[in-house]
Short mmCIF file of N, CA and C in Angstrom, two decimals:
data_model
loop_
_atom_site.label_atom_id
_atom_site.label_comp_id
_atom_site.label_asym_id
_atom_site.label_seq_id
_atom_site.Cartn_x
_atom_site.Cartn_y
_atom_site.Cartn_z
N UNK A 244 -26.84 28.85 36.59
CA UNK A 244 -27.03 27.62 35.87
C UNK A 244 -26.17 26.54 36.53
N UNK A 245 -26.71 25.35 36.64
CA UNK A 245 -25.96 24.23 37.20
C UNK A 245 -26.49 22.94 36.60
N UNK A 246 -25.66 21.91 36.75
CA UNK A 246 -26.03 20.59 36.23
C UNK A 246 -25.75 19.55 37.29
N UNK A 247 -26.46 18.48 37.21
CA UNK A 247 -26.27 17.37 38.15
C UNK A 247 -25.60 16.21 37.44
N UNK A 248 -24.50 15.74 38.00
CA UNK A 248 -23.86 14.52 37.50
C UNK A 248 -24.33 13.39 38.40
N UNK A 249 -24.96 12.40 37.82
CA UNK A 249 -25.48 11.28 38.60
C UNK A 249 -24.33 10.38 39.05
N UNK A 250 -24.60 9.55 40.03
CA UNK A 250 -23.58 8.62 40.52
C UNK A 250 -23.26 7.59 39.42
N UNK A 251 -22.05 7.04 39.50
CA UNK A 251 -21.59 6.09 38.48
C UNK A 251 -20.53 5.17 39.05
N UNK A 252 -20.27 4.08 38.32
CA UNK A 252 -19.18 3.16 38.65
C UNK A 252 -17.98 3.54 37.80
N UNK A 253 -16.83 3.79 38.46
CA UNK A 253 -15.64 4.16 37.68
C UNK A 253 -14.98 2.90 37.10
N UNK A 254 -13.84 3.06 36.47
CA UNK A 254 -13.16 1.95 35.80
C UNK A 254 -12.75 0.85 36.78
N UNK A 255 -12.54 1.22 38.04
CA UNK A 255 -12.17 0.24 39.06
C UNK A 255 -13.39 -0.37 39.75
N UNK A 256 -14.58 -0.10 39.20
CA UNK A 256 -15.86 -0.61 39.73
C UNK A 256 -16.16 -0.09 41.13
N UNK A 257 -15.72 1.15 41.39
CA UNK A 257 -16.00 1.81 42.66
C UNK A 257 -17.11 2.82 42.41
N UNK A 258 -18.11 2.86 43.29
CA UNK A 258 -19.23 3.77 43.15
C UNK A 258 -18.79 5.19 43.51
N UNK A 259 -19.00 6.10 42.56
CA UNK A 259 -18.73 7.52 42.79
C UNK A 259 -20.08 8.20 42.91
N UNK A 260 -20.29 8.88 44.03
CA UNK A 260 -21.59 9.50 44.26
C UNK A 260 -21.78 10.72 43.37
N UNK A 261 -23.03 11.06 43.11
CA UNK A 261 -23.36 12.18 42.24
C UNK A 261 -22.93 13.51 42.84
N UNK A 262 -22.83 14.50 41.98
CA UNK A 262 -22.40 15.83 42.44
C UNK A 262 -23.02 16.88 41.53
N UNK A 263 -22.99 18.12 41.99
CA UNK A 263 -23.53 19.24 41.23
C UNK A 263 -22.39 20.04 40.61
N UNK A 264 -22.68 20.59 39.45
CA UNK A 264 -21.71 21.45 38.77
C UNK A 264 -22.23 22.87 38.80
N UNK A 265 -21.43 23.86 39.05
CA UNK A 265 -19.99 23.79 39.30
C UNK A 265 -19.69 23.34 40.73
N UNK A 266 -18.57 22.70 40.92
CA UNK A 266 -18.15 22.26 42.26
C UNK A 266 -17.60 23.47 43.01
N UNK A 267 -17.69 23.40 44.31
CA UNK A 267 -17.23 24.53 45.12
C UNK A 267 -15.72 24.72 45.01
N UNK A 268 -14.98 23.63 44.82
CA UNK A 268 -13.52 23.73 44.73
C UNK A 268 -13.04 23.85 43.28
N UNK A 269 -13.96 23.86 42.33
CA UNK A 269 -13.58 23.87 40.92
C UNK A 269 -13.78 25.22 40.26
N UNK A 270 -13.68 25.20 38.97
CA UNK A 270 -13.85 26.39 38.14
C UNK A 270 -15.32 26.78 38.12
N UNK A 271 -15.60 28.05 38.33
CA UNK A 271 -16.99 28.53 38.36
C UNK A 271 -17.63 28.46 36.99
N UNK A 272 -16.84 28.42 35.92
CA UNK A 272 -17.39 28.35 34.57
C UNK A 272 -17.79 26.93 34.19
N UNK A 273 -17.34 25.94 34.95
CA UNK A 273 -17.64 24.53 34.63
C UNK A 273 -19.02 24.19 35.16
N UNK A 274 -20.05 24.52 34.37
CA UNK A 274 -21.43 24.36 34.83
C UNK A 274 -22.12 23.17 34.16
N UNK A 275 -21.43 22.46 33.29
CA UNK A 275 -22.01 21.31 32.61
C UNK A 275 -21.42 20.01 33.16
N UNK A 276 -22.22 18.95 33.11
CA UNK A 276 -21.74 17.63 33.48
C UNK A 276 -21.28 16.93 32.20
N UNK A 277 -20.02 16.60 32.14
CA UNK A 277 -19.44 15.98 30.96
C UNK A 277 -18.83 14.63 31.33
N UNK A 278 -18.51 13.86 30.32
CA UNK A 278 -17.82 12.60 30.56
C UNK A 278 -18.56 11.42 29.98
N UNK A 279 -18.21 10.24 30.51
CA UNK A 279 -18.75 8.97 30.04
C UNK A 279 -19.40 8.24 31.19
N UNK A 280 -19.75 6.98 30.98
CA UNK A 280 -20.39 6.20 32.04
C UNK A 280 -19.45 5.92 33.20
N UNK A 281 -18.13 5.84 32.93
CA UNK A 281 -17.19 5.48 33.99
C UNK A 281 -16.34 6.66 34.48
N UNK A 282 -16.55 7.84 33.94
CA UNK A 282 -15.87 9.04 34.44
C UNK A 282 -16.75 10.25 34.10
N UNK A 283 -17.05 11.04 35.11
CA UNK A 283 -17.85 12.24 34.92
C UNK A 283 -17.14 13.39 35.60
N UNK A 284 -17.32 14.58 35.05
CA UNK A 284 -16.64 15.76 35.56
C UNK A 284 -17.41 17.00 35.12
N UNK A 285 -17.11 18.10 35.77
CA UNK A 285 -17.73 19.37 35.42
C UNK A 285 -16.86 20.05 34.37
N UNK A 286 -17.52 20.64 33.37
CA UNK A 286 -16.78 21.31 32.31
C UNK A 286 -17.52 22.56 31.87
N UNK A 287 -16.80 23.40 31.11
CA UNK A 287 -17.43 24.63 30.62
C UNK A 287 -17.93 24.50 29.19
N UNK A 288 -17.67 23.36 28.56
CA UNK A 288 -18.11 23.11 27.19
C UNK A 288 -18.96 21.84 27.18
N UNK A 289 -20.23 21.91 26.86
CA UNK A 289 -21.07 20.72 26.90
C UNK A 289 -20.69 19.66 25.85
N UNK A 290 -19.84 20.03 24.91
CA UNK A 290 -19.41 19.09 23.88
C UNK A 290 -18.02 18.54 24.16
N UNK A 291 -17.53 18.78 25.36
CA UNK A 291 -16.19 18.30 25.74
C UNK A 291 -16.25 16.79 25.96
N UNK A 292 -15.22 16.09 25.51
CA UNK A 292 -15.21 14.64 25.65
C UNK A 292 -14.23 14.14 26.69
N UNK A 293 -13.15 14.87 26.95
CA UNK A 293 -12.12 14.38 27.86
C UNK A 293 -11.79 15.42 28.91
N UNK A 294 -11.58 15.00 30.14
CA UNK A 294 -11.26 15.95 31.20
C UNK A 294 -9.78 16.30 31.26
N UNK A 295 -8.98 15.84 30.32
CA UNK A 295 -7.54 15.98 30.39
C UNK A 295 -7.08 17.17 29.55
N UNK A 296 -5.95 17.71 29.92
CA UNK A 296 -5.33 18.74 29.11
C UNK A 296 -4.72 18.07 27.89
N UNK A 297 -4.80 18.70 26.77
CA UNK A 297 -4.29 18.10 25.54
C UNK A 297 -2.90 18.61 25.18
N UNK A 298 -2.23 19.33 26.10
CA UNK A 298 -0.91 19.86 25.78
C UNK A 298 0.11 18.74 25.60
N UNK A 299 -0.07 17.61 26.28
CA UNK A 299 0.88 16.51 26.12
C UNK A 299 0.83 15.96 24.69
N UNK A 300 -0.29 16.10 24.02
CA UNK A 300 -0.39 15.63 22.64
C UNK A 300 0.53 16.43 21.73
N UNK A 301 0.72 17.72 22.02
CA UNK A 301 1.62 18.55 21.22
C UNK A 301 3.04 18.00 21.30
N UNK A 302 3.48 17.63 22.52
CA UNK A 302 4.85 17.11 22.66
C UNK A 302 4.98 15.76 21.98
N UNK A 303 3.94 14.94 22.01
CA UNK A 303 4.00 13.68 21.28
C UNK A 303 4.09 13.94 19.79
N UNK A 304 3.38 14.93 19.32
CA UNK A 304 3.41 15.26 17.90
C UNK A 304 4.79 15.76 17.49
N UNK A 305 5.40 16.61 18.32
CA UNK A 305 6.74 17.11 18.01
C UNK A 305 7.74 15.96 18.00
N UNK A 306 7.64 15.06 18.98
CA UNK A 306 8.53 13.91 19.02
C UNK A 306 8.36 13.01 17.82
N UNK A 307 7.11 12.81 17.40
CA UNK A 307 6.85 11.98 16.22
C UNK A 307 7.40 12.64 14.97
N UNK A 308 7.24 13.95 14.85
CA UNK A 308 7.76 14.66 13.69
C UNK A 308 9.29 14.61 13.64
N UNK A 309 9.94 14.76 14.79
CA UNK A 309 11.40 14.67 14.82
C UNK A 309 11.84 13.27 14.43
N UNK A 310 11.20 12.25 14.98
CA UNK A 310 11.55 10.87 14.65
C UNK A 310 11.33 10.56 13.18
N UNK A 311 10.21 10.99 12.63
CA UNK A 311 9.94 10.78 11.21
C UNK A 311 10.92 11.55 10.32
N UNK A 312 11.31 12.74 10.75
CA UNK A 312 12.28 13.52 9.98
C UNK A 312 13.63 12.82 9.94
N UNK A 313 14.06 12.31 11.08
CA UNK A 313 15.34 11.58 11.13
C UNK A 313 15.27 10.33 10.26
N UNK A 314 14.18 9.61 10.35
CA UNK A 314 14.02 8.40 9.52
C UNK A 314 14.02 8.76 8.04
N UNK A 315 13.39 9.85 7.66
CA UNK A 315 13.36 10.27 6.26
C UNK A 315 14.75 10.65 5.77
N UNK A 316 15.53 11.34 6.61
CA UNK A 316 16.89 11.72 6.22
C UNK A 316 17.76 10.48 6.05
N UNK A 317 17.64 9.52 6.96
CA UNK A 317 18.42 8.28 6.85
C UNK A 317 18.03 7.52 5.59
N UNK A 318 16.75 7.41 5.32
CA UNK A 318 16.29 6.72 4.11
C UNK A 318 16.78 7.44 2.86
N UNK A 319 16.70 8.75 2.84
CA UNK A 319 17.17 9.53 1.70
C UNK A 319 18.67 9.33 1.48
N UNK A 320 19.46 9.34 2.58
CA UNK A 320 20.90 9.11 2.47
C UNK A 320 21.19 7.71 1.94
N UNK A 321 20.43 6.73 2.37
CA UNK A 321 20.61 5.36 1.89
C UNK A 321 20.34 5.27 0.39
N UNK A 322 19.26 5.89 -0.06
CA UNK A 322 18.91 5.85 -1.48
C UNK A 322 19.97 6.55 -2.32
N UNK A 323 20.45 7.70 -1.85
CA UNK A 323 21.50 8.43 -2.56
C UNK A 323 22.77 7.58 -2.62
N UNK A 324 23.14 6.93 -1.53
CA UNK A 324 24.33 6.09 -1.50
C UNK A 324 24.20 4.94 -2.49
N UNK A 325 23.06 4.28 -2.54
CA UNK A 325 22.85 3.18 -3.48
C UNK A 325 22.94 3.68 -4.91
N UNK A 326 22.36 4.82 -5.21
CA UNK A 326 22.41 5.37 -6.56
C UNK A 326 23.85 5.72 -6.96
N UNK A 327 24.59 6.33 -6.06
CA UNK A 327 25.99 6.67 -6.36
C UNK A 327 26.81 5.41 -6.58
N UNK A 328 26.64 4.41 -5.74
CA UNK A 328 27.39 3.16 -5.90
C UNK A 328 27.03 2.46 -7.21
N UNK A 329 25.77 2.45 -7.57
CA UNK A 329 25.36 1.85 -8.85
C UNK A 329 25.98 2.61 -10.02
N UNK A 330 25.96 3.93 -9.96
CA UNK A 330 26.55 4.73 -11.03
C UNK A 330 28.05 4.45 -11.15
N UNK A 331 28.74 4.40 -10.01
CA UNK A 331 30.18 4.12 -10.05
C UNK A 331 30.45 2.73 -10.60
N UNK A 332 29.64 1.76 -10.22
CA UNK A 332 29.83 0.40 -10.72
C UNK A 332 29.65 0.34 -12.24
N UNK A 333 28.61 1.02 -12.73
CA UNK A 333 28.33 0.99 -14.17
C UNK A 333 29.36 1.80 -14.94
N UNK A 334 29.75 2.95 -14.43
CA UNK A 334 30.67 3.82 -15.17
C UNK A 334 32.11 3.30 -15.18
N UNK A 335 32.51 2.52 -14.19
CA UNK A 335 33.89 2.00 -14.16
C UNK A 335 33.99 0.63 -14.79
N UNK A 336 32.90 0.07 -15.23
CA UNK A 336 32.90 -1.24 -15.88
C UNK A 336 33.55 -1.11 -17.26
N UNK A 337 34.46 -2.03 -17.62
CA UNK A 337 35.09 -1.93 -18.94
C UNK A 337 34.05 -2.07 -20.04
N UNK A 338 34.20 -1.25 -21.09
CA UNK A 338 33.23 -1.25 -22.17
C UNK A 338 33.53 -2.28 -23.26
N UNK A 339 34.81 -2.69 -23.38
CA UNK A 339 35.15 -3.69 -24.40
C UNK A 339 35.49 -5.01 -23.72
N UNK A 340 35.36 -6.08 -24.50
CA UNK A 340 35.68 -7.39 -23.95
C UNK A 340 37.19 -7.52 -23.80
N UNK A 341 37.60 -8.23 -22.80
CA UNK A 341 39.02 -8.46 -22.60
C UNK A 341 39.54 -9.43 -23.65
N UNK A 342 40.77 -9.22 -24.13
CA UNK A 342 41.40 -10.11 -25.11
C UNK A 342 42.01 -11.28 -24.35
N UNK A 343 41.48 -12.47 -24.57
CA UNK A 343 42.00 -13.65 -23.87
C UNK A 343 43.18 -14.27 -24.60
N UNK A 344 43.44 -13.83 -25.80
CA UNK A 344 44.55 -14.37 -26.57
C UNK A 344 44.18 -15.60 -27.37
N UNK A 345 42.97 -16.07 -27.28
CA UNK A 345 42.52 -17.24 -28.02
C UNK A 345 41.77 -16.81 -29.26
N UNK A 346 42.03 -17.48 -30.34
CA UNK A 346 41.33 -17.18 -31.57
C UNK A 346 40.10 -18.05 -31.66
N UNK A 347 38.99 -17.49 -31.92
CA UNK A 347 37.75 -18.24 -31.99
C UNK A 347 37.31 -18.44 -33.43
N UNK A 348 38.26 -18.45 -34.35
CA UNK A 348 37.92 -18.66 -35.75
C UNK A 348 37.73 -20.15 -36.01
N UNK A 349 36.89 -20.43 -36.98
CA UNK A 349 36.67 -21.83 -37.34
C UNK A 349 37.91 -22.38 -38.03
N UNK A 350 38.21 -23.61 -37.71
CA UNK A 350 39.34 -24.25 -38.35
C UNK A 350 39.03 -24.52 -39.81
N UNK A 351 40.03 -24.50 -40.64
CA UNK A 351 39.83 -24.74 -42.06
C UNK A 351 39.32 -26.16 -42.34
N UNK A 352 38.72 -26.34 -43.51
CA UNK A 352 38.18 -27.66 -43.90
C UNK A 352 39.34 -28.58 -44.19
N UNK A 353 39.20 -29.78 -43.78
CA UNK A 353 40.18 -30.83 -44.08
C UNK A 353 39.56 -31.87 -44.97
N UNK A 354 40.24 -32.30 -45.98
CA UNK A 354 39.71 -33.33 -46.88
C UNK A 354 40.25 -34.68 -46.44
N UNK A 355 39.45 -35.57 -46.25
CA UNK A 355 39.85 -36.92 -45.85
C UNK A 355 39.70 -37.89 -46.96
#
C-alpha cells in the first residue's frame, strides 16, 4: 500500500515537489499522506494532524502545573495572613470606651 503526496507551496512559498509514501529513507509503516496545504508528510495514521512529536507538550504541562501550584500556595499564604491579621486586629481592639474624664451629663436648669 502506498499514497501519493502532491506538490505544494510551503509556508515560505517554496514549491515542494510531490512524493510517494512510504519514503525510502523513512518509516516503512508511514504509508499515508498526511498534513495540510503548506506541509505534507508520510504517516502511519491517516487521522494524524501534526508531524511533530508531542512529548514537548508534556514538559510544558508539567511546567504549567508547577507554576500554578506555586501561585496557588502563595495566594493561599496571602489569604491566611490577611485572615490572621484581621483576627488579631479585632481581638486586640478594646471592648469598652476609654474614659476621657469629661462628664457628658446635661447641666441643671437655671431660672432667669
